[in-house]
Amino acid sequence: MVRGALGDVDAFLQSASDVVIVSHINPDGDAIGSMAAMGHIVRALGKRVTFVHETGVPQRFSFLLDAPCVAYDAQMNPHAYVICVDCASLDRIGAVQRMCHGAVLNIDHHATHNYVVPLAASTTHVLMDVLRHLRVPLTQPLASCLYAGLLTDTGGFRFRSATADVFAVAHELVCAGADAHALAFRLLEQKTMQHVHVLSRALQTLSFACGDKVAWVALDREALAGAAEDDIEGIVHIPTTIAGVHVGVLFKQKDDHEVKVSLRAQANINVAHIAQQFGGGGHIAAAGCTVYDTMERAIQRVIAAVCAVL
Ligand code: 5GP
Ligand code: MN
């Protein structure tokens, strides 16, 4: 079912009285903003809500949720009504899939699912349609959660997805009480101490190849010690955003023979093709893969593959 299937949302919410709300592993601002916003919407309809997540909620985003988020464990009972937000496919929710034992409502801005607006900038953007359809009032806490997803999924209104429509929605949300300055500071500007340490280590490794058209940074296990995934967020932008660089790469050592690679393209270069050569994938401008080799060899192999297409 595609755009316009708001009847699915009605049918689901009419029969449910108690709803579990989930989102994807390694959640971003849109995932948590959408969970929190869906919580407000479902509660406004007089239903009970439980937030569940497999990997937990990054500290940066936890203030958006107004109720605790239960960490999934295998003993948890299956649930008849699960709402899944911001997930391109159900397997993105990880082990929480085992809780889905009945109706699952997927609301997303990626392809497929019950209610999807594929061109929407964020899942919270899609939720604007849902709340209007359900005639749920746009309260200040709800507006803040929706704004959080819109802000983070458009890279602070910098991506191509930041269309006039997005700014119109942002206007409506700010009018409803979303604090644009406070949310931008907490969600985009503020850094953890660990992030700054990781950044410092990454900068020490900054290297160039292919006439400075490729730049990369590498974080070995020692550099990553004590850093959460959230602390590494944004590091890949450091090599990528240098003027003249076409492809930026981040190498993260997971084990002696396992290196996670993130590739980002600035110019018209398809980094998904490069990631696919190593069994990975992604999008034209942002892709990733895991290389089962030493750090040194992984860097050598991936940089050679990038240089081959420049
Ligand atoms: P990131 O570099 O942020 O981990 O991932 C960037 C993009 O590449 C994301 O859209 C992600 O889905 C995709 N991606 C990252 N790693 C892999 C991988 O190992 N396999 C596939 N198929 N896609 C990946
Ligand atoms: Mn999203």
mmCIF file of N, CA and C in Angstrom, residues 114-247:
data_model
loop_
_atom_site.group_PDB
_atom_site.id
_atom_site.type_symbol
_atom_site.label_atom_id
_atom_site.label_comp_id
_atom_site.label_asym_id
_atom_site.label_seq_id
_atom_site.Cartn_x
_atom_site.Cartn_y
_atom_site.Cartn_z
ATOM 1 N N ASN A 114 2.449 0.534 4.917
ATOM 2 C CA ASN A 114 1.050 0.944 5.009
ATOM 3 C C ASN A 114 0.858 2.400 4.616
ATOM 4 N N TYR A 115 1.601 3.249 5.259
ATOM 5 C CA TYR A 115 1.412 4.646 4.924
ATOM 6 C C TYR A 115 2.768 5.291 4.705
ATOM 7 N N VAL A 116 3.020 5.573 3.441
ATOM 8 C CA VAL A 116 4.328 6.082 3.041
ATOM 9 C C VAL A 116 4.129 7.267 2.110
ATOM 10 N N VAL A 117 4.890 8.300 2.342
ATOM 11 C CA VAL A 117 4.953 9.384 1.361
ATOM 12 C C VAL A 117 6.423 9.439 0.947
ATOM 13 N N PRO A 118 6.760 8.748 -0.153
ATOM 14 C CA PRO A 118 8.179 8.545 -0.459
ATOM 15 C C PRO A 118 8.971 9.831 -0.635
ATOM 16 N N LEU A 119 8.331 10.918 -1.042
ATOM 17 C CA LEU A 119 9.099 12.144 -1.270
ATOM 18 C C LEU A 119 9.166 13.038 -0.033
ATOM 19 N N ALA A 120 8.531 12.600 1.049
ATOM 20 C CA ALA A 120 8.564 13.416 2.266
ATOM 21 C C ALA A 120 9.984 13.456 2.819
ATOM 22 N N ALA A 121 10.307 14.569 3.471
ATOM 23 C CA ALA A 121 11.676 14.772 3.957
ATOM 24 C C ALA A 121 11.996 13.916 5.181
ATOM 25 N N SER A 122 10.973 13.563 5.944
ATOM 26 C CA SER A 122 11.214 12.783 7.160
ATOM 27 C C SER A 122 9.938 12.029 7.501
ATOM 28 N N THR A 123 10.059 11.071 8.403
ATOM 29 C CA THR A 123 8.849 10.369 8.844
ATOM 30 C C THR A 123 7.960 11.328 9.629
ATOM 31 N N THR A 124 8.570 12.241 10.379
ATOM 32 C CA THR A 124 7.732 13.192 11.130
ATOM 33 C C THR A 124 6.946 14.088 10.164
ATOM 34 N N HIS A 125 7.494 14.325 8.980
ATOM 35 C CA HIS A 125 6.785 15.079 7.940
ATOM 36 C C HIS A 125 5.520 14.292 7.545
ATOM 37 N N VAL A 126 5.665 12.978 7.387
ATOM 38 C CA VAL A 126 4.530 12.101 7.052
ATOM 39 C C VAL A 126 3.496 12.124 8.187
ATOM 40 N N LEU A 127 3.987 12.168 9.408
ATOM 41 C CA LEU A 127 3.076 12.149 10.567
ATOM 42 C C LEU A 127 2.182 13.396 10.612
ATOM 43 N N MET A 128 2.604 14.470 9.968
ATOM 44 C CA MET A 128 1.742 15.661 9.884
ATOM 45 C C MET A 128 0.428 15.304 9.187
ATOM 46 N N ASP A 129 0.520 14.501 8.106
ATOM 47 C CA ASP A 129 -0.686 14.044 7.398
ATOM 48 C C ASP A 129 -1.545 13.191 8.324
ATOM 49 N N VAL A 130 -0.863 12.331 9.078
ATOM 50 C CA VAL A 130 -1.580 11.390 9.952
ATOM 51 C C VAL A 130 -2.354 12.147 11.023
ATOM 52 N N LEU A 131 -1.709 13.134 11.660
ATOM 53 C CA LEU A 131 -2.406 13.823 12.746
ATOM 54 C C LEU A 131 -3.527 14.721 12.228
ATOM 55 N N ARG A 132 -3.313 15.286 11.026
ATOM 56 C CA ARG A 132 -4.391 16.100 10.436
ATOM 57 C C ARG A 132 -5.586 15.205 10.136
ATOM 58 N N HIS A 133 -5.309 14.043 9.558
ATOM 59 C CA HIS A 133 -6.359 13.096 9.211
ATOM 60 C C HIS A 133 -7.125 12.648 10.458
ATOM 61 N N LEU A 134 -6.394 12.435 11.530
ATOM 62 C CA LEU A 134 -7.031 11.952 12.772
ATOM 63 C C LEU A 134 -7.572 13.105 13.623
ATOM 64 N N ARG A 135 -7.354 14.329 13.163
ATOM 65 C CA ARG A 135 -7.787 15.543 13.868
ATOM 66 C C ARG A 135 -7.218 15.625 15.288
ATOM 67 N N VAL A 136 -5.966 15.220 15.414
ATOM 68 C CA VAL A 136 -5.274 15.325 16.705
ATOM 69 C C VAL A 136 -4.706 16.740 16.807
ATOM 70 N N PRO A 137 -4.949 17.444 17.928
ATOM 71 C CA PRO A 137 -4.428 18.813 18.048
ATOM 72 C C PRO A 137 -2.899 18.847 18.061
ATOM 73 N N LEU A 138 -2.346 19.864 17.407
ATOM 74 C CA LEU A 138 -0.891 20.020 17.348
ATOM 75 C C LEU A 138 -0.430 20.773 18.605
ATOM 76 N N THR A 139 -0.165 20.007 19.657
ATOM 77 C CA THR A 139 0.281 20.615 20.914
ATOM 78 C C THR A 139 1.771 20.953 20.822
ATOM 79 N N GLN A 140 2.260 21.696 21.796
ATOM 80 C CA GLN A 140 3.679 22.087 21.788
ATOM 81 C C GLN A 140 4.617 20.871 21.878
ATOM 82 N N PRO A 141 4.379 19.911 22.803
ATOM 83 C CA PRO A 141 5.295 18.753 22.844
ATOM 84 C C PRO A 141 5.282 17.946 21.543
ATOM 85 N N LEU A 142 4.106 17.808 20.948
ATOM 86 C CA LEU A 142 3.993 17.069 19.686
ATOM 87 C C LEU A 142 4.741 17.824 18.578
ATOM 88 N N ALA A 143 4.560 19.146 18.519
ATOM 89 C CA ALA A 143 5.240 19.956 17.501
ATOM 90 C C ALA A 143 6.761 19.831 17.644
ATOM 91 N N SER A 144 7.260 19.781 18.867
ATOM 92 C CA SER A 144 8.709 19.675 19.102
ATOM 93 C C SER A 144 9.251 18.361 18.557
ATOM 94 N N CYS A 145 8.527 17.269 18.794
ATOM 95 C CA CYS A 145 8.976 15.946 18.318
ATOM 96 C C CYS A 145 8.967 15.906 16.788
ATOM 97 N N LEU A 146 7.935 16.468 16.190
ATOM 98 C CA LEU A 146 7.835 16.474 14.725
ATOM 99 C C LEU A 146 8.951 17.331 14.129
ATOM 100 N N TYR A 147 9.214 18.462 14.759
ATOM 101 C CA TYR A 147 10.265 19.364 14.285
ATOM 102 C C TYR A 147 11.637 18.677 14.385
ATOM 103 N N ALA A 148 11.835 17.921 15.463
ATOM 104 C CA ALA A 148 13.119 17.230 15.680
ATOM 105 C C ALA A 148 13.436 16.305 14.510
ATOM 106 N N GLY A 149 12.449 15.553 14.039
ATOM 107 C CA GLY A 149 12.666 14.636 12.914
ATOM 108 C C GLY A 149 12.919 15.377 11.626
ATOM 109 N N LEU A 150 12.163 16.445 11.435
ATOM 110 C CA LEU A 150 12.309 17.250 10.214
ATOM 111 C C LEU A 150 13.701 17.896 10.179
ATOM 112 N N LEU A 151 14.097 18.434 11.301
ATOM 113 C CA LEU A 151 15.392 19.112 11.415
ATOM 114 C C LEU A 151 16.548 18.142 11.145
ATOM 115 N N THR A 152 16.520 16.986 11.799
ATOM 116 C CA THR A 152 17.667 16.074 11.699
ATOM 117 C C THR A 152 17.711 15.361 10.350
ATOM 118 N N ASP A 153 16.549 14.964 9.809
ATOM 119 C CA ASP A 153 16.569 14.228 8.537
ATOM 120 C C ASP A 153 16.848 15.128 7.332
ATOM 121 N N THR A 154 16.756 16.431 7.497
ATOM 122 C CA THR A 154 17.134 17.337 6.396
ATOM 123 C C THR A 154 18.527 17.922 6.656
ATOM 124 N N GLY A 155 19.264 17.337 7.620
ATOM 125 C CA GLY A 155 20.600 17.842 7.933
ATOM 126 C C GLY A 155 20.559 19.302 8.337
ATOM 127 N N GLY A 156 19.573 19.648 9.172
ATOM 128 C CA GLY A 156 19.434 21.042 9.597
ATOM 129 C C GLY A 156 18.965 21.925 8.442
ATOM 130 N N PHE A 157 18.026 21.394 7.661
ATOM 131 C CA PHE A 157 17.445 22.107 6.504
ATOM 132 C C PHE A 157 18.491 22.424 5.428
ATOM 133 N N ARG A 158 19.508 21.523 5.330
ATOM 134 C CA ARG A 158 20.556 21.772 4.336
ATOM 135 C C ARG A 158 20.503 20.812 3.154
ATOM 136 N N PHE A 159 19.808 19.657 3.306
ATOM 137 C CA PHE A 159 19.794 18.677 2.221
ATOM 138 C C PHE A 159 18.821 19.116 1.124
ATOM 139 N N ARG A 160 18.898 18.396 -0.020
ATOM 140 C CA ARG A 160 17.965 18.696 -1.120
ATOM 141 C C ARG A 160 16.522 18.463 -0.686
ATOM 142 N N SER A 161 16.345 17.620 0.305
ATOM 143 C CA SER A 161 14.983 17.325 0.787
ATOM 144 C C SER A 161 14.350 18.528 1.499
ATOM 145 N N ALA A 162 15.133 19.564 1.788
ATOM 146 C CA ALA A 162 14.591 20.759 2.457
ATOM 147 C C ALA A 162 13.881 21.645 1.440
ATOM 148 N N THR A 163 12.693 21.229 1.053
ATOM 149 C CA THR A 163 11.907 21.923 0.025
ATOM 150 C C THR A 163 11.069 23.033 0.664
ATOM 151 N N ALA A 164 10.388 23.797 -0.191
ATOM 152 C CA ALA A 164 9.494 24.846 0.302
ATOM 153 C C ALA A 164 8.434 24.250 1.228
ATOM 154 N N ASP A 165 7.971 23.045 0.891
ATOM 155 C CA ASP A 165 6.960 22.369 1.699
ATOM 156 C C ASP A 165 7.487 22.080 3.116
ATOM 157 N N VAL A 166 8.763 21.693 3.173
ATOM 158 C CA VAL A 166 9.394 21.426 4.474
ATOM 159 C C VAL A 166 9.413 22.710 5.316
ATOM 160 N N PHE A 167 9.758 23.820 4.683
ATOM 161 C CA PHE A 167 9.791 25.080 5.433
ATOM 162 C C PHE A 167 8.392 25.505 5.866
ATOM 163 N N ALA A 168 7.384 25.167 5.049
ATOM 164 C CA ALA A 168 6.004 25.479 5.433
ATOM 165 C C ALA A 168 5.610 24.669 6.670
ATOM 166 N N VAL A 169 5.995 23.393 6.684
ATOM 167 C CA VAL A 169 5.698 22.540 7.845
ATOM 168 C C VAL A 169 6.474 23.050 9.065
ATOM 169 N N ALA A 170 7.746 23.406 8.848
ATOM 170 C CA ALA A 170 8.566 23.926 9.950
ATOM 171 C C ALA A 170 7.916 25.180 10.532
ATOM 172 N N HIS A 171 7.403 26.033 9.673
ATOM 173 C CA HIS A 171 6.719 27.257 10.102
ATOM 174 C C HIS A 171 5.537 26.902 11.016
ATOM 175 N N GLU A 172 4.754 25.942 10.560
ATOM 176 C CA GLU A 172 3.582 25.521 11.331
ATOM 177 C C GLU A 172 4.007 24.972 12.706
ATOM 178 N N LEU A 173 5.092 24.213 12.716
ATOM 179 C CA LEU A 173 5.550 23.592 13.971
ATOM 180 C C LEU A 173 6.105 24.645 14.934
ATOM 181 N N VAL A 174 6.838 25.612 14.396
ATOM 182 C CA VAL A 174 7.372 26.678 15.256
ATOM 183 C C VAL A 174 6.208 27.519 15.800
ATOM 184 N N CYS A 175 5.212 27.779 14.954
ATOM 185 C CA CYS A 175 4.017 28.514 15.425
ATOM 186 C C CYS A 175 3.317 27.745 16.548
ATOM 187 N N ALA A 176 3.390 26.417 16.490
ATOM 188 C CA ALA A 176 2.732 25.582 17.515
ATOM 189 C C ALA A 176 3.603 25.423 18.761
ATOM 190 N N GLY A 177 4.795 26.046 18.752
ATOM 191 C CA GLY A 177 5.592 26.058 19.980
ATOM 192 C C GLY A 177 6.905 25.311 19.933
ATOM 193 N N ALA A 178 7.265 24.693 18.797
ATOM 194 C CA ALA A 178 8.575 24.036 18.715
ATOM 195 C C ALA A 178 9.660 25.103 18.838
ATOM 196 N N ASP A 179 10.623 24.872 19.705
ATOM 197 C CA ASP A 179 11.681 25.855 19.956
ATOM 198 C C ASP A 179 12.848 25.568 18.999
ATOM 199 N N ALA A 180 12.886 26.284 17.872
ATOM 200 C CA ALA A 180 13.869 26.003 16.817
ATOM 201 C C ALA A 180 15.306 26.140 17.323
ATOM 202 N N HIS A 181 15.553 27.138 18.125
ATOM 203 C CA HIS A 181 16.921 27.355 18.606
ATOM 204 C C HIS A 181 17.351 26.238 19.560
ATOM 205 N N ALA A 182 16.513 25.947 20.548
ATOM 206 C CA ALA A 182 16.864 24.923 21.547
ATOM 207 C C ALA A 182 17.015 23.558 20.882
ATOM 208 N N LEU A 183 16.142 23.238 19.949
ATOM 209 C CA LEU A 183 16.214 21.925 19.290
ATOM 210 C C LEU A 183 17.453 21.839 18.403
ATOM 211 N N ALA A 184 17.774 22.917 17.684
ATOM 212 C CA ALA A 184 18.981 22.909 16.842
ATOM 213 C C ALA A 184 20.222 22.736 17.704
ATOM 214 N N PHE A 185 20.242 23.400 18.849
ATOM 215 C CA PHE A 185 21.415 23.286 19.721
ATOM 216 C C PHE A 185 21.568 21.854 20.245
ATOM 217 N N ARG A 186 20.468 21.311 20.803
ATOM 218 C CA ARG A 186 20.550 19.979 21.419
ATOM 219 C C ARG A 186 20.774 18.872 20.403
ATOM 220 N N LEU A 187 20.140 19.009 19.227
ATOM 221 C CA LEU A 187 20.167 17.899 18.275
ATOM 222 C C LEU A 187 21.317 17.988 17.274
ATOM 223 N N LEU A 188 21.799 19.216 16.998
ATOM 224 C CA LEU A 188 22.825 19.350 15.960
ATOM 225 C C LEU A 188 24.151 19.911 16.465
ATOM 226 N N GLU A 189 24.078 20.887 17.344
ATOM 227 C CA GLU A 189 25.305 21.595 17.723
ATOM 228 C C GLU A 189 26.069 20.913 18.859
ATOM 229 N N GLN A 190 25.333 20.555 19.900
ATOM 230 C CA GLN A 190 25.994 20.064 21.116
ATOM 231 C C GLN A 190 26.746 18.753 20.858
ATOM 232 N N LYS A 191 27.980 18.679 21.369
ATOM 233 C CA LYS A 191 28.811 17.482 21.204
ATOM 234 C C LYS A 191 29.021 16.815 22.549
ATOM 235 N N THR A 192 29.239 15.495 22.516
ATOM 236 C CA THR A 192 29.647 14.830 23.753
ATOM 237 C C THR A 192 31.163 14.966 23.874
ATOM 238 N N MET A 193 31.652 14.847 25.085
ATOM 239 C CA MET A 193 33.098 14.889 25.320
ATOM 240 C C MET A 193 33.783 13.785 24.509
ATOM 241 N N GLN A 194 33.158 12.590 24.495
ATOM 242 C CA GLN A 194 33.715 11.456 23.740
ATOM 243 C C GLN A 194 33.837 11.795 22.255
ATOM 244 N N HIS A 195 32.859 12.517 21.727
ATOM 245 C CA HIS A 195 32.889 12.872 20.308
ATOM 246 C C HIS A 195 34.132 13.704 20.001
ATOM 247 N N VAL A 196 34.414 14.646 20.877
ATOM 248 C CA VAL A 196 35.565 15.525 20.637
ATOM 249 C C VAL A 196 36.865 14.720 20.692
ATOM 250 N N HIS A 197 36.934 13.743 21.606
ATOM 251 C CA HIS A 197 38.124 12.890 21.675
ATOM 252 C C HIS A 197 38.282 12.081 20.394
ATOM 253 N N VAL A 198 37.165 11.490 19.927
ATOM 254 C CA VAL A 198 37.203 10.684 18.704
ATOM 255 C C VAL A 198 37.587 11.565 17.511
ATOM 256 N N LEU A 199 37.040 12.768 17.472
ATOM 257 C CA LEU A 199 37.335 13.714 16.394
ATOM 258 C C LEU A 199 38.825 14.040 16.358
ATOM 259 N N SER A 200 39.381 14.253 17.525
ATOM 260 C CA SER A 200 40.799 14.584 17.620
ATOM 261 C C SER A 200 41.655 13.425 17.086
ATOM 262 N N ARG A 201 41.286 12.197 17.464
ATOM 263 C CA ARG A 201 42.026 11.026 16.965
ATOM 264 C C ARG A 201 41.861 10.890 15.454
ATOM 265 N N ALA A 202 40.639 11.141 14.977
ATOM 266 C CA ALA A 202 40.372 11.009 13.541
ATOM 267 C C ALA A 202 41.217 12.010 12.752
ATOM 268 N N LEU A 203 41.290 13.251 13.240
ATOM 269 C CA LEU A 203 42.041 14.294 12.514
ATOM 270 C C LEU A 203 43.523 13.952 12.415
ATOM 271 N N GLN A 204 44.036 13.253 13.429
ATOM 272 C CA GLN A 204 45.453 12.861 13.378
ATOM 273 C C GLN A 204 45.729 11.876 12.250
ATOM 274 N N THR A 205 44.685 11.202 11.766
ATOM 275 C CA THR A 205 44.894 10.192 10.715
ATOM 276 C C THR A 205 44.504 10.709 9.327
ATOM 277 N N LEU A 206 44.031 11.957 9.244
ATOM 278 C CA LEU A 206 43.514 12.482 7.965
ATOM 279 C C LEU A 206 44.558 12.329 6.852
ATOM 280 N N SER A 207 44.159 11.643 5.793
ATOM 281 C CA SER A 207 45.082 11.378 4.680
ATOM 282 C C SER A 207 44.379 11.599 3.359
ATOM 283 N N PHE A 208 45.179 11.785 2.317
ATOM 284 C CA PHE A 208 44.622 12.066 0.988
ATOM 285 C C PHE A 208 45.203 11.098 -0.024
ATOM 286 N N ALA A 209 44.434 10.877 -1.083
ATOM 287 C CA ALA A 209 44.910 10.025 -2.176
ATOM 288 C C ALA A 209 44.363 10.592 -3.469
ATOM 289 N N CYS A 210 44.898 10.073 -4.571
ATOM 290 C CA CYS A 210 44.329 10.387 -5.874
ATOM 291 C C CYS A 210 44.299 11.903 -6.133
ATOM 292 N N GLY A 211 45.445 12.563 -5.971
ATOM 293 C CA GLY A 211 45.526 14.011 -6.204
ATOM 294 C C GLY A 211 44.605 14.795 -5.300
ATOM 295 N N ASP A 212 44.473 14.353 -4.046
ATOM 296 C CA ASP A 212 43.626 15.007 -3.029
ATOM 297 C C ASP A 212 42.125 14.951 -3.337
ATOM 298 N N LYS A 213 41.741 14.082 -4.272
ATOM 299 C CA LYS A 213 40.301 13.964 -4.562
ATOM 300 C C LYS A 213 39.630 12.985 -3.596
ATOM 301 N N VAL A 214 40.449 12.191 -2.915
ATOM 302 C CA VAL A 214 39.927 11.265 -1.901
ATOM 303 C C VAL A 214 40.561 11.630 -0.568
ATOM 304 N N ALA A 215 39.740 11.722 0.464
ATOM 305 C CA ALA A 215 40.278 11.978 1.813
ATOM 306 C C ALA A 215 39.688 10.928 2.743
ATOM 307 N N TRP A 216 40.495 10.465 3.676
ATOM 308 C CA TRP A 216 39.984 9.468 4.606
ATOM 309 C C TRP A 216 40.519 9.658 6.020
ATOM 310 N N VAL A 217 39.752 9.159 6.973
ATOM 311 C CA VAL A 217 40.196 9.099 8.368
ATOM 312 C C VAL A 217 39.950 7.679 8.867
ATOM 313 N N ALA A 218 40.756 7.255 9.828
ATOM 314 C CA ALA A 218 40.645 5.883 10.320
ATOM 315 C C ALA A 218 40.660 5.868 11.842
ATOM 316 N N LEU A 219 39.747 5.121 12.423
ATOM 317 C CA LEU A 219 39.681 4.994 13.876
ATOM 318 C C LEU A 219 39.940 3.538 14.237
ATOM 319 N N ASP A 220 41.078 3.297 14.886
ATOM 320 C CA ASP A 220 41.338 1.914 15.283
ATOM 321 C C ASP A 220 40.619 1.633 16.606
ATOM 322 N N ARG A 221 40.748 0.393 17.066
ATOM 323 C CA ARG A 221 39.968 0.017 18.257
ATOM 324 C C ARG A 221 40.318 0.855 19.480
ATOM 325 N N GLU A 222 41.583 1.221 19.556
ATOM 326 C CA GLU A 222 42.019 2.052 20.688
ATOM 327 C C GLU A 222 41.339 3.425 20.638
ATOM 328 N N ALA A 223 41.283 4.002 19.439
ATOM 329 C CA ALA A 223 40.652 5.327 19.273
ATOM 330 C C ALA A 223 39.153 5.265 19.551
ATOM 331 N N LEU A 224 38.561 4.082 19.342
ATOM 332 C CA LEU A 224 37.113 3.947 19.511
ATOM 333 C C LEU A 224 36.710 3.498 20.914
ATOM 334 N N ALA A 225 37.724 3.177 21.742
ATOM 335 C CA ALA A 225 37.422 2.655 23.087
ATOM 336 C C ALA A 225 36.526 3.631 23.849
ATOM 337 N N GLY A 226 35.440 3.153 24.351
ATOM 338 C CA GLY A 226 34.544 3.977 25.167
ATOM 339 C C GLY A 226 33.609 4.867 24.368
ATOM 340 N N ALA A 227 33.723 4.849 23.035
ATOM 341 C CA ALA A 227 32.860 5.713 22.211
ATOM 342 C C ALA A 227 31.624 4.944 21.770
ATOM 343 N N ALA A 228 30.460 5.560 21.941
ATOM 344 C CA ALA A 228 29.216 4.962 21.443
ATOM 345 C C ALA A 228 29.056 5.362 19.982
ATOM 346 N N GLU A 229 28.200 4.655 19.270
ATOM 347 C CA GLU A 229 27.935 4.942 17.850
ATOM 348 C C GLU A 229 27.577 6.428 17.672
ATOM 349 N N ASP A 230 26.823 6.944 18.634
ATOM 350 C CA ASP A 230 26.385 8.334 18.598
ATOM 351 C C ASP A 230 27.568 9.319 18.671
ATOM 352 N N ASP A 231 28.644 8.917 19.356
ATOM 353 C CA ASP A 231 29.820 9.788 19.489
ATOM 354 C C ASP A 231 30.597 9.888 18.174
ATOM 355 N N ILE A 232 30.357 8.922 17.274
ATOM 356 C CA ILE A 232 31.108 8.877 16.008
ATOM 357 C C ILE A 232 30.323 9.570 14.897
ATOM 358 N N GLU A 233 29.065 9.859 15.191
ATOM 359 C CA GLU A 233 28.174 10.539 14.247
ATOM 360 C C GLU A 233 28.837 11.817 13.713
ATOM 361 N N GLY A 234 28.847 11.963 12.403
ATOM 362 C CA GLY A 234 29.369 13.204 11.808
ATOM 363 C C GLY A 234 30.849 13.167 11.470
ATOM 364 N N ILE A 235 31.591 12.184 11.988
ATOM 365 C CA ILE A 235 33.045 12.141 11.728
ATOM 366 C C ILE A 235 33.324 11.982 10.233
ATOM 367 N N VAL A 236 32.477 11.222 9.543
ATOM 368 C CA VAL A 236 32.695 10.986 8.110
ATOM 369 C C VAL A 236 32.590 12.291 7.301
ATOM 370 N N HIS A 237 31.899 13.300 7.858
ATOM 371 C CA HIS A 237 31.797 14.583 7.151
ATOM 372 C C HIS A 237 33.135 15.318 7.114
ATOM 373 N N ILE A 238 34.023 15.020 8.042
ATOM 374 C CA ILE A 238 35.299 15.754 8.124
ATOM 375 C C ILE A 238 36.089 15.593 6.824
ATOM 376 N N PRO A 239 36.407 14.347 6.395
ATOM 377 C CA PRO A 239 37.124 14.252 5.112
ATOM 378 C C PRO A 239 36.258 14.663 3.925
ATOM 379 N N THR A 240 34.958 14.395 4.011
ATOM 380 C CA THR A 240 34.075 14.596 2.852
ATOM 381 C C THR A 240 33.874 16.067 2.481
ATOM 382 N N THR A 241 33.873 16.941 3.480
ATOM 383 C CA THR A 241 33.500 18.334 3.207
ATOM 384 C C THR A 241 34.695 19.248 2.911
ATOM 385 N N ILE A 242 35.881 18.663 2.753
ATOM 386 C CA ILE A 242 37.053 19.483 2.404
ATOM 387 C C ILE A 242 36.933 19.892 0.929
ATOM 388 N N ALA A 243 37.153 21.180 0.659
ATOM 389 C CA ALA A 243 37.032 21.674 -0.722
ATOM 390 C C ALA A 243 37.956 20.889 -1.644
ATOM 391 N N GLY A 244 37.450 20.462 -2.770
ATOM 392 C CA GLY A 244 38.246 19.722 -3.751
ATOM 393 C C GLY A 244 38.149 18.205 -3.592
ATOM 394 N N VAL A 245 37.678 17.762 -2.438
ATOM 395 C CA VAL A 245 37.548 16.311 -2.207
ATOM 396 C C VAL A 245 36.254 15.811 -2.850
ATOM 397 N N HIS A 246 36.358 14.705 -3.571
ATOM 398 C CA HIS A 246 35.174 14.118 -4.222
ATOM 399 C C HIS A 246 34.575 12.997 -3.380
ATOM 400 N N VAL A 247 35.441 12.218 -2.746
ATOM 401 C CA VAL A 247 34.947 11.110 -1.915
ATOM 402 C C VAL A 247 35.638 11.147 -0.559
#
